[in-house]
C-alpha positions as a printed NumPy array, in Angstrom:
array([[ -5.022,   3.757, -47.152],
       [ -4.452,   3.977, -50.691],
       [ -1.767,   6.304, -52.087],
       [ -4.236,   8.708, -53.698],
       [ -6.454,   8.977, -50.663],
       [ -3.471,   9.245, -48.322],
       [ -2.063,  12.208, -50.85 ],
       [ -5.639,  13.895, -50.747],
       [ -5.629,  13.777, -46.95 ],
       [ -2.141,  15.062, -46.669],
       [ -3.104,  17.962, -49.168],
       [ -6.439,  18.702, -47.155],
       [ -4.272,  18.964, -43.846],
       [ -1.617,  21.186, -45.337],
       [ -4.34 ,  23.463, -46.996],
       [ -6.226,  23.559, -43.417],
       [ -3.102,  24.285, -41.36 ],
       [ -1.857,  26.785, -44.302],
       [ -5.173,  28.543, -43.953],
       [ -5.192,  28.944, -39.922],
       [ -1.295,  29.735, -40.094],
       [ -1.807,  32.314, -42.871],
       [ -4.751,  34.002, -40.83 ],
       [ -2.416,  34.054, -37.601],
       [  0.638,  35.547, -39.733],
       [ -1.45 ,  38.266, -40.971],
       [ -2.568,  39.235, -37.518],
       [  1.075,  39.335, -36.542],
       [  2.104,  41.299, -39.623],
       [ -0.661,  43.769, -38.723],
       [  1.309,  44.599, -35.408],
       [  4.079,  46.469, -37.196],
       [  5.105,  50.103, -36.553],
       [  5.092,  52.181, -39.577],
       [  8.852,  52.701, -40.061],
       [  9.493,  48.998, -39.654],
       [  8.906,  45.251, -41.053],
       [  9.156,  43.692, -37.816],
       [  5.927,  42.697, -36.121],
       [  5.733,  43.526, -32.631],
       [  3.32 ,  40.514, -32.014],
       [  3.49 ,  37.107, -33.18 ],
       [  0.5  ,  34.671, -32.676],
       [  1.726,  32.406, -35.445],
       [  4.695,  31.371, -33.157],
       [  2.271,  29.554, -30.973],
       [ -0.414,  28.46 , -33.615],
       [  2.357,  26.497, -35.668],
       [  3.366,  24.459, -32.54 ],
       [ -0.333,  23.859, -31.584],
       [ -1.327,  22.803, -34.944],
       [  1.618,  20.157, -35.138],
       [  0.577,  18.904, -31.739],
       [ -2.904,  18.089, -32.841],
       [ -1.909,  15.974, -35.539],
       [ -0.839,  12.35 , -34.547],
       [  0.369,  11.078, -37.729],
       [  3.905,  12.084, -38.971],
       [  2.71 ,  12.367, -42.524],
       [  0.121,  14.728, -41.594],
       [  2.698,  16.893, -39.443],
       [  5.067,  17.009, -42.652],
       [  2.392,  17.98 , -44.792],
       [  1.311,  20.686, -42.091],
       [  4.768,  21.806, -41.802],
       [  5.171,  22.527, -45.642],
       [  1.653,  24.19 , -45.564],
       [  2.677,  26.675, -42.883],
       [  6.001,  27.471, -44.55 ],
       [  4.307,  28.169, -47.855],
       [  1.446,  30.098, -45.997],
       [  4.116,  32.227, -44.043],
       [  6.154,  33.126, -47.324],
       [  2.691,  34.098, -49.101],
       [  1.579,  36.269, -46.264],
       [  4.834,  38.109, -45.579],
       [  5.418,  38.591, -49.159],
       [  1.881,  39.828, -49.75 ],
       [  2.246,  42.37 , -46.864],
       [  5.267,  44.122, -48.312],
       [  8.295,  42.106, -47.035],
       [ 11.118,  41.48 , -49.637],
       [ 10.953,  38.129, -51.311],
       [ 14.326,  36.943, -49.91 ],
       [ 13.409,  38.086, -46.297],
       [  9.899,  36.541, -46.901],
       [ 11.556,  33.13 , -47.72 ],
       [ 14.017,  33.286, -44.935],
       [ 11.43 ,  34.171, -42.246],
       [  9.158,  31.348, -43.672],
       [ 11.906,  28.95 , -43.082],
       [ 12.758,  30.35 , -39.575],
       [  8.976,  30.165, -38.669],
       [  9.019,  26.621, -39.942],
       [ 11.783,  25.814, -37.903],
       [ 10.048,  27.313, -34.786],
       [  7.131,  25.289, -35.327],
       [  9.204,  22.005, -35.907],
       [ 11.605,  22.562, -33.024],
       [  8.878,  23.724, -30.559],
       [  6.627,  20.512, -31.381],
       [  9.708,  18.369, -30.744],
       [ 10.445,  19.99 , -27.306],
       [  6.926,  19.913, -26.288],
       [  6.898,  16.236, -26.95 ],
       [ 10.137,  15.694, -25.315],
       [  9.193,  17.756, -22.056],
       [  5.434,  17.293, -21.556],
       [  4.318,  13.651, -21.296],
       [  1.487,  12.833, -23.744],
       [  1.413,  16.529, -24.813],
       [ -1.26 ,  17.075, -22.298],
       [ -1.054,  20.106, -19.768],
       [ -2.114,  18.457, -16.492],
       [  0.268,  19.122, -13.577],
       [  2.757,  21.466, -12.607],
       [  5.619,  19.3  , -14.18 ],
       [  3.82 ,  19.473, -17.308],
       [  3.757,  23.313, -17.003],
       [  7.496,  23.465, -16.305],
       [  8.338,  21.361, -19.323],
       [  6.049,  23.436, -21.494],
       [  7.809,  26.598, -20.133],
       [ 11.095,  25.108, -20.718],
       [ 10.199,  23.985, -24.404],
       [  8.93 ,  27.542, -25.08 ],
       [ 12.047,  29.477, -23.647],
       [ 14.421,  27.052, -25.734],
       [ 12.181,  27.559, -28.98 ],
       [ 11.799,  31.176, -28.445],
       [ 15.571,  31.703, -27.822],
       [ 16.528,  29.764, -31.054],
       [ 13.998,  31.042, -33.318],
       [ 14.087,  34.512, -31.816],
       [ 17.874,  34.588, -32.255],
       [ 17.536,  33.319, -36.049],
       [ 14.734,  36.012, -36.758],
       [ 16.872,  39.03 , -35.232],
       [ 19.799,  38.031, -37.372],
       [ 17.513,  37.874, -40.567],
       [ 16.059,  41.016, -39.622],
       [ 19.606,  42.744, -39.115],
       [ 20.845,  41.241, -42.336],
       [ 18.051,  41.845, -44.764],
       [ 16.127,  44.469, -43.26 ],
       [ 18.551,  46.659, -41.537],
       [ 16.952,  46.514, -38.271],
       [ 19.051,  46.939, -34.908],
       [ 20.224,  43.526, -33.617],
       [ 19.918,  44.424, -29.95 ],
       [ 16.402,  45.426, -29.713],
       [ 15.375,  43.142, -32.229],
       [ 16.803,  40.184, -30.464],
       [ 15.058,  40.982, -27.269],
       [ 11.873,  41.675, -29.004],
       [ 11.889,  38.437, -31.089],
       [ 12.958,  36.086, -28.29 ],
       [ 10.237,  37.458, -25.941],
       [  7.46 ,  37.476, -28.361],
       [  8.333,  33.971, -29.974],
       [  8.744,  32.335, -26.538],
       [  5.881,  34.167, -24.604],
       [  3.329,  33.663, -27.48 ],
       [  4.114,  29.979, -28.   ],
       [  3.573,  29.481, -24.243],
       [  0.242,  31.186, -24.127],
       [ -1.241,  29.679, -27.412],
       [  0.443,  26.095, -26.647],
       [ -0.922,  25.908, -23.287],
       [ -4.463,  25.989, -24.61 ],
       [ -3.774,  23.158, -27.107],
       [ -2.023,  21.041, -24.391],
       [ -4.75 ,  21.615, -21.854],
       [ -7.365,  20.695, -24.525],
       [ -5.409,  17.281, -25.08 ],
       [ -5.73 ,  16.342, -21.46 ],
       [ -8.603,  14.117, -20.701],
       [-10.666,  13.476, -17.414],
       [-10.01 ,  17.172, -16.215],
       [-11.637,  16.889, -12.611],
       [-14.017,  19.83 , -11.536],
       [-14.329,  21.676,  -8.23 ],
       [-17.404,  19.908,  -6.406],
       [-20.496,  22.205,  -5.958],
       [-19.671,  24.577,  -8.693],
       [-21.12 ,  25.546, -12.011],
       [-17.829,  25.716, -13.936],
       [-19.406,  27.439, -17.18 ],
       [-21.264,  29.978, -15.369],
       [-18.36 ,  30.72 , -12.978],
       [-15.54 ,  30.791, -16.059],
       [-17.972,  33.345, -17.797],
       [-18.011,  35.46 , -14.685],
       [-14.354,  35.28 , -14.455],
       [-13.57 ,  35.879, -17.963],
       [-16.005,  39.129, -18.044],
       [-14.294,  40.477, -14.875],
       [-10.846,  39.701, -16.392],
       [-11.852,  41.583, -19.683],
       [-13.121,  44.531, -17.742],
       [-10.039,  44.812, -15.625],
       [ -7.561,  44.251, -18.648],
       [ -9.696,  47.126, -20.414],
       [ -9.117,  49.104, -17.18 ],
       [ -5.293,  48.46 , -17.178],
       [ -4.32 ,  48.183, -20.734],
       [ -6.919,  50.511, -22.872],
       [ -8.069,  53.25 , -20.428],
       [ -5.609,  56.135, -19.862],
       [ -5.333,  55.16 , -16.203],
       [ -1.938,  56.688, -14.707],
       [ -1.875,  54.474, -11.591],
       [  0.384,  51.706, -11.417],
       [ -2.216,  48.812, -11.254],
       [ -0.751,  46.278, -13.672],
       [ -0.279,  43.833, -10.833],
       [ -4.093,  43.353, -10.861],
       [ -3.45 ,  41.248, -13.898],
       [ -1.86 ,  38.721, -11.75 ],
       [ -4.782,  38.842,  -9.264],
       [ -7.421,  37.867, -11.737],
       [ -5.367,  35.111, -13.219],
       [ -4.941,  33.932,  -9.713],
       [ -8.677,  33.655,  -9.471],
       [ -9.102,  31.803, -12.596],
       [ -6.356,  29.359, -11.747],
       [ -7.654,  28.612,  -8.08 ],
       [-11.401,  28.32 ,  -9.219],
       [-11.665,  26.58 , -12.861],
       [ -9.81 ,  23.995, -14.77 ],
       [ -6.474,  24.123, -16.562],
       [ -8.085,  24.429, -20.102],
       [-10.519,  27.214, -19.002],
       [ -7.563,  29.066, -17.318],
       [ -5.499,  28.569, -20.58 ],
       [ -8.202,  29.941, -22.654],
       [ -9.098,  32.977, -20.614],
       [ -5.352,  33.869, -20.03 ],
       [ -4.828,  33.891, -23.841],
       [ -8.005,  36.007, -24.315],
       [ -6.86 ,  38.521, -21.745],
       [ -3.254,  38.487, -22.909],
       [ -4.3  ,  39.23 , -26.676],
       [ -6.392,  41.904, -25.25 ],
       [ -3.384,  43.454, -23.384],
       [ -0.831,  42.915, -26.327],
       [ -3.016,  44.379, -28.929],
       [ -3.74 ,  47.378, -26.697],
       [ -0.255,  48.058, -25.742],
       [  1.018,  47.784, -29.441],
       [ -1.762,  50.197, -30.385],
       [ -0.446,  52.549, -28.002],
       [ -3.368,  52.663, -25.401],
       [ -3.524,  52.184, -21.622],
       [ -0.743,  52.918, -19.081],
       [  1.893,  51.246, -21.407],
       [  1.02 ,  53.655, -24.273],
       [  3.026,  56.184, -22.407],
       [  6.324,  53.987, -23.243],
       [  7.657,  56.027, -26.199],
       [  9.761,  53.063, -27.987],
       [  7.149,  50.89 , -29.191],
       [  9.486,  47.812, -29.242],
       [ 10.182,  48.356, -25.537],
       [  6.424,  48.436, -25.113],
       [  5.896,  45.447, -27.139],
       [  8.613,  43.649, -24.782],
       [  7.159,  44.967, -21.604],
       [  3.582,  43.537, -22.193],
       [  4.523,  40.263, -23.56 ],
       [  6.742,  39.787, -20.636],
       [  3.842,  40.53 , -18.321],
       [  1.742,  38.096, -20.448],
       [  4.306,  35.114, -19.616],
       [  4.26 ,  35.995, -16.072],
       [  0.625,  36.152, -15.764],
       [  0.14 ,  32.957, -17.88 ],
       [  2.626,  30.942, -15.747],
       [  1.036,  32.149, -12.439],
       [ -2.608,  31.233, -13.586],
       [ -1.417,  27.902, -15.041],
       [  0.604,  26.992, -12.172],
       [ -2.15 ,  27.372,  -9.556],
       [ -4.569,  25.483, -12.284],
       [ -2.384,  22.621, -12.789],
       [ -1.714,  22.414,  -8.918],
       [ -5.302,  22.257,  -8.146],
       [ -5.887,  19.656, -11.125],
       [ -3.335,  17.429,  -9.587],
       [ -4.821,  17.945,  -6.077],
       [ -8.153,  16.987,  -7.273],
       [ -7.057,  14.027,  -9.176],
       [ -5.114,  12.768,  -6.235],
       [ -8.131,  13.112,  -3.866],
       [-10.373,  11.507,  -6.292],
       [ -7.811,   8.49 ,  -6.899],
       [ -7.601,   8.293,  -3.055],
       [-11.38 ,   8.421,  -2.63 ],
       [-11.806,   5.53 ,  -5.305],
       [ -9.012,   3.399,  -3.558],
       [-10.731,   3.985,   0.074],
       [-13.983,   2.993,  -1.599],
       [-12.497,  -0.048,  -3.274],
       [-10.829,  -0.886,   0.015],
       [-14.192,  -0.378,   1.874],
       [-15.81 ,  -2.649,  -0.575],
       [-13.364,  -5.224,  -0.586],
       [-13.224,  -5.513,   3.318],
       [-17.023,  -5.667,   3.435],
       [-17.123,  -8.463,   0.869],
       [-14.168, -10.246,   2.332],
       [-14.585, -13.673,   4.089],
       [-11.956, -12.845,   6.537],
       [-13.075, -10.95 ,   9.613],
       [-11.345,  -7.468,   9.652],
       [-11.498,  -4.266,  11.892],
       [ -9.293,  -1.529,  12.844],
       [ -7.968,  -1.682,  16.43 ],
       [ -7.471,   1.912,  18.145],
       [ -5.604,   2.512,  21.506],
       [ -7.485,   4.761,  23.692],
       [ -6.155,   7.405,  26.301],
       [ -5.986,   4.649,  28.836],
       [ -3.881,   2.532,  26.837],
       [ -6.719,   0.   ,  26.169],
       [ -7.48 ,  -1.226,  22.869],
       [-10.806,  -1.484,  21.049],
       [-12.102,  -2.96 ,  17.878],
       [-13.835,  -0.346,  15.517],
       [-15.226,  -0.375,  12.025],
       [-15.737,  -4.182,  11.969],
       [-16.693,  -5.796,   8.557],
       [-19.591,  -8.024,   8.174],
       [-17.463, -11.132,   8.143],
       [-15.959, -10.386,  11.63 ],
       [-19.56 ,  -9.763,  13.088],
       [-20.693, -13.083,  11.616],
       [-17.586, -14.812,  12.974],
       [-18.066, -13.341,  16.568],
       [-21.811, -13.577,  16.424],
       [-21.999,  -9.914,  17.623],
       [-20.808,  -6.32 ,  17.063],
       [-17.27 ,  -6.297,  18.464],
       [-17.238,  -2.424,  18.493],
       [-19.789,  -2.271,  21.162],
       [-17.444,  -3.547,  24.085],
       [-13.64 ,  -3.417,  24.851],
       [-11.793,  -6.188,  22.997],
       [-10.398,  -7.803,  26.275],
       [-14.206,  -8.513,  27.148],
       [-14.44 , -10.832,  24.19 ],
       [-11.368, -12.763,  24.984],
       [-10.244, -15.483,  27.318],
       [ -8.446, -13.693,  30.252],
       [ -5.245, -15.483,  29.521],
       [ -5.297, -14.681,  25.841],
       [ -6.446, -11.05 ,  26.619],
       [ -3.327, -10.236,  28.457],
       [ -1.087, -11.885,  25.603],
       [ -2.743, -10.074,  23.103],
       [ -2.428,  -6.845,  24.897],
       [  1.298,  -7.504,  25.074],
       [  1.412,  -7.987,  21.313],
       [ -0.45 ,  -4.883,  20.579],
       [  1.767,  -2.669,  22.835],
       [  4.839,  -4.098,  21.281],
       [  3.363,  -3.015,  17.908],
       [  2.724,   0.608,  19.288],
       [  5.826,   0.959,  21.254],
       [  8.647,  -1.195,  19.855],
       [  8.589,  -0.139,  16.166],
       [  7.266,  -3.368,  14.892],
       [  5.132,  -3.371,  11.601],
       [  3.136,  -6.68 ,  11.83 ],
       [  2.637,  -9.542,  14.385],
       [  0.354, -12.64 ,  14.424],
       [ -1.191, -14.399,  17.495],
       [ -3.666, -17.042,  18.183],
       [ -6.283, -16.284,  20.916],
       [ -9.689, -17.516,  22.151],
       [-12.765, -15.438,  21.613],
       [-15.986, -15.662,  23.611],
       [-18.849, -16.654,  20.885],
       [-22.546, -16.272,  22.456],
       [-23.897, -19.954,  22.075],
       [-20.517, -21.495,  21.035],
       [-18.127, -20.84 ,  23.793],
       [-14.335, -20.313,  23.241],
       [-13.491, -20.129,  19.608],
       [ -9.708, -20.123,  18.61 ],
       [ -8.638, -17.63 ,  15.948],
       [ -5.633, -16.425,  14.491],
       [ -5.311, -12.581,  14.526],
       [ -2.785, -11.034,  12.035],
       [ -1.997,  -7.352,  13.319],
       [ -0.489,  -4.53 ,  11.032],
       [  0.505,  -1.191,  12.397],
       [ -1.149,   1.883,  10.929],
       [  0.418,   5.216,  12.49 ],
       [ -2.093,   7.763,  12.649],
       [ -1.333,  11.579,  11.83 ],
       [ -2.864,  12.72 ,  15.127],
       [ -0.13 ,  10.868,  17.046],
       [ -2.33 ,   8.064,  17.954],
       [ -1.875,   4.434,  17.216],
       [ -4.305,   2.227,  14.961],
       [ -3.913,  -1.253,  14.174],
       [ -5.522,  -3.38 ,  11.279],
       [ -6.669,  -6.588,  12.532],
       [ -7.598,  -9.706,  10.212],
       [ -9.315, -12.514,  12.411],
       [ -9.357, -15.879,  10.921],
       [-11.377, -18.963,  12.487],
       [ -8.674, -21.625,  13.133],
       [-10.769, -23.549,  15.704],
       [-10.879, -26.868,  13.459],
       [ -7.132, -26.284,  12.409],
       [ -6.201, -26.132,  15.998],
       [ -8.143, -29.094,  17.213],
       [ -6.603, -30.976,  14.203],
       [ -3.044, -30.047,  15.231],
       [ -3.685, -30.928,  18.807],
       [ -5.197, -34.254,  17.661],
       [ -1.777, -34.862,  15.725],
       [  0.186, -33.698,  18.557],
       [ -1.664, -36.159,  20.677],
       [ -1.015, -38.945,  18.353],
       [  2.669, -38.049,  18.053],
       [  3.227, -37.885,  21.86 ],
       [  0.637, -40.091,  23.344],
       [  0.025, -43.806,  23.274],
       [ -2.916, -44.725,  21.102],
       [ -4.272, -47.571,  23.286],
       [ -4.14 , -46.101,  26.863],
       [ -3.711, -42.2  ,  26.376],
       [ -0.79 , -41.998,  28.197],
       [  2.372, -40.202,  26.978],
       [  4.621, -42.256,  24.674],
       [  8.585, -42.323,  25.033],
       [  8.952, -39.153,  23.098],
       [  6.861, -36.985,  25.196],
       [  8.369, -38.704,  28.32 ],
       [ 11.822, -37.804,  27.232],
       [ 10.859, -34.065,  26.614],
       [  9.05 , -33.726,  29.863],
       [ 11.971, -35.443,  32.126],
       [ 14.491, -33.353,  30.48 ],
       [ 12.516, -30.09 ,  30.961],
       [ 12.038, -30.923,  34.65 ],
       [ 15.737, -31.777,  35.004],
       [ 16.49 , -28.345,  33.604],
       [ 14.251, -26.281,  35.814],
       [ 16.099, -24.861,  38.787],
       [ 12.951, -24.713,  40.718],
       [ 12.507, -28.73 ,  40.747],
       [ 14.946, -29.949,  43.243],
       [ 14.958, -33.444,  41.672],
       [ 12.869, -36.2  ,  40.06 ],
       [ 12.367, -40.063,  40.684],
       [ 11.623, -42.107,  37.654],
       [  9.748, -45.339,  38.374],
       [  9.826, -48.184,  35.764],
       [  6.896, -50.508,  35.978],
       [  6.614, -54.093,  34.103],
       [  3.901, -56.383,  34.446],
       [  4.797, -59.884,  35.723],
       [  3.483, -63.007,  33.696],
       [  1.397, -60.538,  31.325],
       [  2.235, -63.061,  28.343],
       [  0.334, -65.584,  29.813],
       [ -2.675, -63.523,  29.866],
       [ -2.434, -62.472,  26.238],
       [ -1.819, -66.42 ,  25.213],
       [ -4.404, -67.796,  27.559],
       [ -7.215, -65.104,  27.265],
       [ -6.494, -63.339,  24.168],
       [ -5.111, -59.871,  23.065],
       [ -8.575, -58.177,  23.817],
       [ -8.411, -59.15 ,  27.356],
       [ -4.576, -58.044,  27.664],
       [ -5.524, -54.68 ,  26.227],
       [ -8.308, -54.227,  28.834],
       [ -5.642, -54.887,  31.625],
       [ -3.008, -52.485,  29.998],
       [ -6.186, -49.75 ,  29.95 ],
       [ -6.881, -50.543,  33.625],
       [ -3.511, -50.135,  34.783],
       [ -3.201, -46.749,  32.805],
       [ -6.325, -45.422,  34.425],
       [ -5.077, -46.463,  37.992],
       [ -1.6  , -44.935,  37.512],
       [ -3.483, -41.695,  36.16 ],
       [ -5.782, -41.833,  39.282],
       [ -3.145, -42.582,  41.846],
       [ -0.318, -40.304,  40.974],
       [  0.008, -36.447,  41.387],
       [ -1.472, -34.177,  38.318],
       [  2.012, -33.088,  37.872],
       [  3.467, -36.344,  37.36 ],
       [  4.29 , -37.713,  33.854],
       [  2.861, -41.183,  33.111],
       [  4.113, -42.887,  30.039],
       [  3.35 , -46.298,  28.514],
       [  6.764, -47.278,  26.667],
       [  5.269, -50.294,  24.857],
       [  4.03 , -53.821,  25.676],
       [  3.357, -54.004,  29.505],
       [  6.087, -51.34 ,  30.27 ],
       [  5.085, -48.22 ,  32.219],
       [  7.088, -45.186,  33.458],
       [  6.169, -42.671,  35.776],
       [  8.09 , -39.453,  36.489],
       [  7.546, -37.849,  40.042],
       [  9.025, -34.363,  40.357],
       [ 10.046, -33.281,  43.829],
       [ 10.595, -37.024,  45.081],
       [ 14.244, -36.864,  46.124],
       [ 14.684, -39.59 ,  48.649],
       [ 14.518, -43.394,  48.647],
       [ 11.889, -43.101,  51.704],
       [  9.521, -40.922,  49.43 ],
       [ 10.057, -43.089,  46.373],
       [  9.41 , -46.039,  48.474],
       [  6.121, -44.644,  49.694],
       [  4.968, -43.797,  46.167],
       [  5.901, -47.27 ,  44.906],
       [  3.907, -48.896,  47.899],
       [  0.901, -46.801,  46.998],
       [  0.945, -47.595,  43.383],
       [  1.318, -51.306,  44.112],
       [ -1.651, -51.356,  46.417],
       [ -3.817, -49.452,  43.94 ],
       [ -2.62 , -51.754,  41.196],
       [ -3.909, -55.123,  42.66 ],
       [ -7.278, -54.428,  41.709],
       [ -6.434, -53.283,  38.247],
       [ -4.768, -56.477,  37.627],
       [ -8.093, -58.517,  37.913],
       [-10.243, -59.241,  34.94 ],
       [-13.877, -59.481,  35.811],
       [-13.058, -60.038,  39.329],
       [-10.63 , -62.881,  38.624],
       [ -7.122, -63.135,  39.502],
       [ -5.042, -64.063,  36.569],
       [ -1.765, -64.146,  38.429],
       [ -0.456, -60.9  ,  37.192],
       [  2.002, -58.695,  39.509],
       [  3.94 , -55.631,  38.904],
       [  7.729, -55.171,  39.27 ],
       [  8.919, -51.706,  39.957],
       [ 12.285, -50.064,  39.714],
       [ 13.149, -46.656,  41.014],
       [ 15.757, -44.199,  39.777],
       [ 16.533, -40.936,  41.755],
       [ 18.125, -38.098,  39.721],
       [ 21.708, -36.841,  40.525],
       [ 24.241, -34.505,  39.007],
       [ 24.619, -35.238,  35.218],
       [ 21.501, -37.309,  34.545],
       [ 19.212, -37.062,  31.715],
       [ 15.819, -38.745,  30.695],
       [ 17.569, -41.469,  28.87 ],
       [ 20.087, -42.28 ,  31.627],
       [ 17.187, -42.402,  34.351],
       [ 15.095, -44.284,  32.458],
       [ 17.862, -46.953,  31.767],
       [ 18.624, -46.977,  35.423],
       [ 15.196, -47.526,  36.602],
       [ 14.627, -50.202,  33.907],
       [ 17.809, -52.152,  35.144],
       [ 16.392, -51.842,  38.757],
       [ 13.062, -53.075,  37.698],
       [ 14.607, -56.249,  36.149],
       [ 16.466, -56.88 ,  39.472],
       [ 13.093, -56.84 ,  41.261],
       [ 11.531, -59.012,  38.697],
       [ 14.2  , -61.536,  39.168],
       [ 13.54 , -61.535,  42.737],
       [  9.853, -62.049,  42.198],
       [ 10.364, -65.023,  39.641],
       [ 12.6  , -66.649,  42.529],
       [  9.629, -66.72 ,  44.814],
       [  7.229, -69.778,  44.984],
       [  3.862, -69.313,  43.27 ]])
C-alpha cells in the first residue's frame, strides 16, 4: 500500500475508534455524582481494549490508540474536567487500553474466548489491568481533584477491571470461530427468550423497589444462559443485563438504591457484575469445550469407521463374553469377504481349526489377564468352499469402561506366504531328488531326540549302495536317479512314521530310529530294510548287481548327532569291505 493510502487508512481507523471511544467515555462521564468528577461506571475501560483486539495490524492499533487518547481528553475536557486532569486521565485510559490488549494477547490464545482456560486468562488480564489503571486513576483523582484515595482506589479498580471483563468477553467471543450449537435447539429463539427473562428479572432486582434479598437470582439467569446458548450469546446477554444493573444502581433504583454511599453502591453492583459474568461464561466455555470435543470424537469415530470399512485388511472387534468365550463383532467388509461369511454370527472358535482355536484362546486370555497390549498369531480359518486358510491375526487390547474386555483384531491372508515359506523350508531341509531329509534336518532331529528325556535312546543306520557307480557309468545318471528314488520310497514305506530318513548325498542314506536301544532290535531293523530293498535295487526287473551295506550305531552317554553318524559311517565301511571280499 502506498504511503498516502496507508496514512488515509490509519486516519480512518483513528477517527472510527475515536468516535466509538468518545461515545463510551461520554456514557461514563454521565455516571457521576453531583459533587464529584469521578465516574461511577466506565464502559470505555472495556471498549478501548476491545477496539485494539479487533485490529490485526500494528499500525492500525497505534492509530487507534492515538485516537482514543485524543477522544478521552476531548470528552473529559468538554464535560467539565480540568484540562490537566483531562490530559492525565486520557493518558491513563490509553495506558489501560494498551496494557489490557497486551495482557489479553498474552493470556488468551488467538484472542478468542472458547474454553475455561481462555476465560481464566481473560479474567487475569482484566484483574491486572484494572489494578494498574485503577491505581493510576485513583492517584490522579486524589492529586488533581482532591478525591479520597481509599474509596477512589476501590471504585477505580473494580469498575475498570469489571467493565473490561464484561465488554472484552464479548469481543473475544465474537473472534472465536466454529462455535458448536446444542443439537435440536433454536439458538436465536432460545437466546431471545433467555434475554427477555433476564431483562425482566434484572428490572425486578435492580429497578423496582423490592426489599427482599433476591440479588442471587441474577446468578441463576446467568447459569441458564451459560448452560443453553453459546459463549458469544452468553457474553452479549451478560453485558446487556450488567449495563441495566449498573445504570439502575448508580441512578439509585432498586434494592441497591438503599445504599446511601453512591461509590459503595457502584462498587457493589459492579462486583456483582463480575461474579455473574464469570459464572455464565464459565458454564458457556465449558459447554463449548465439551461440544467441540464431542464433535471431534464423532468425526474421529466416523473417519475410523470409514477407514475400517474401506480397508483391504480384515478387521473386527473381539469381545469376551460372560462365559470367557470370545466372539467377533463389527467385522468390516474385507473380513467378510476373506472368510466368505459373516463371522459375527457364530463363536470365533467355530471358524477355526481345533488346534488353532485353543492356541488363539490362550493368546486372547493372556491379553486380557496378563497386561499385554498386543499379540500376533497365525491360525487356520475354515472358509466355505476353500477349506483351511492360513491367516495372520494381529490383536490389540481395548479395555472397556464397563470392566469388560475387547480386542481389535486385524486378519490378513497369509496362505500363499505360508506355503512359500514351507516350500523354502522344505528346500532348505530336504533332498530335492528324493524328498528325504538332508544332513541339516537329520542333525536337528537327532539332537532333538537325544535331548528328549522321554526317548530312551536312538539307533542311527548308515546305508550305502554297493557298486552304484557302475550303474551310473553303464546305464546313465537317469537310471541311477531312478534307483535312488526307489530306495528312498522303500525306506519311507518300511520304517516307522516317527523314524527320520535322510539322504546325505550320492548313494548314502541315514535312518534314525528312536526307541531302538539294543543290538538285537537294530539287527531286526536292518534285516527288514535289506529284504525290502532287494526289489528297489532292480531296474525294470533287471538285477544290476546292486547291494546295500549298513552300519548301525546305538546312542550312549555324551553322544550327539555328528558322533553317531560318524560311528555308523565307520561301521558301514567295515560291512562294505566284508562285502567286497565275497566272491561275486
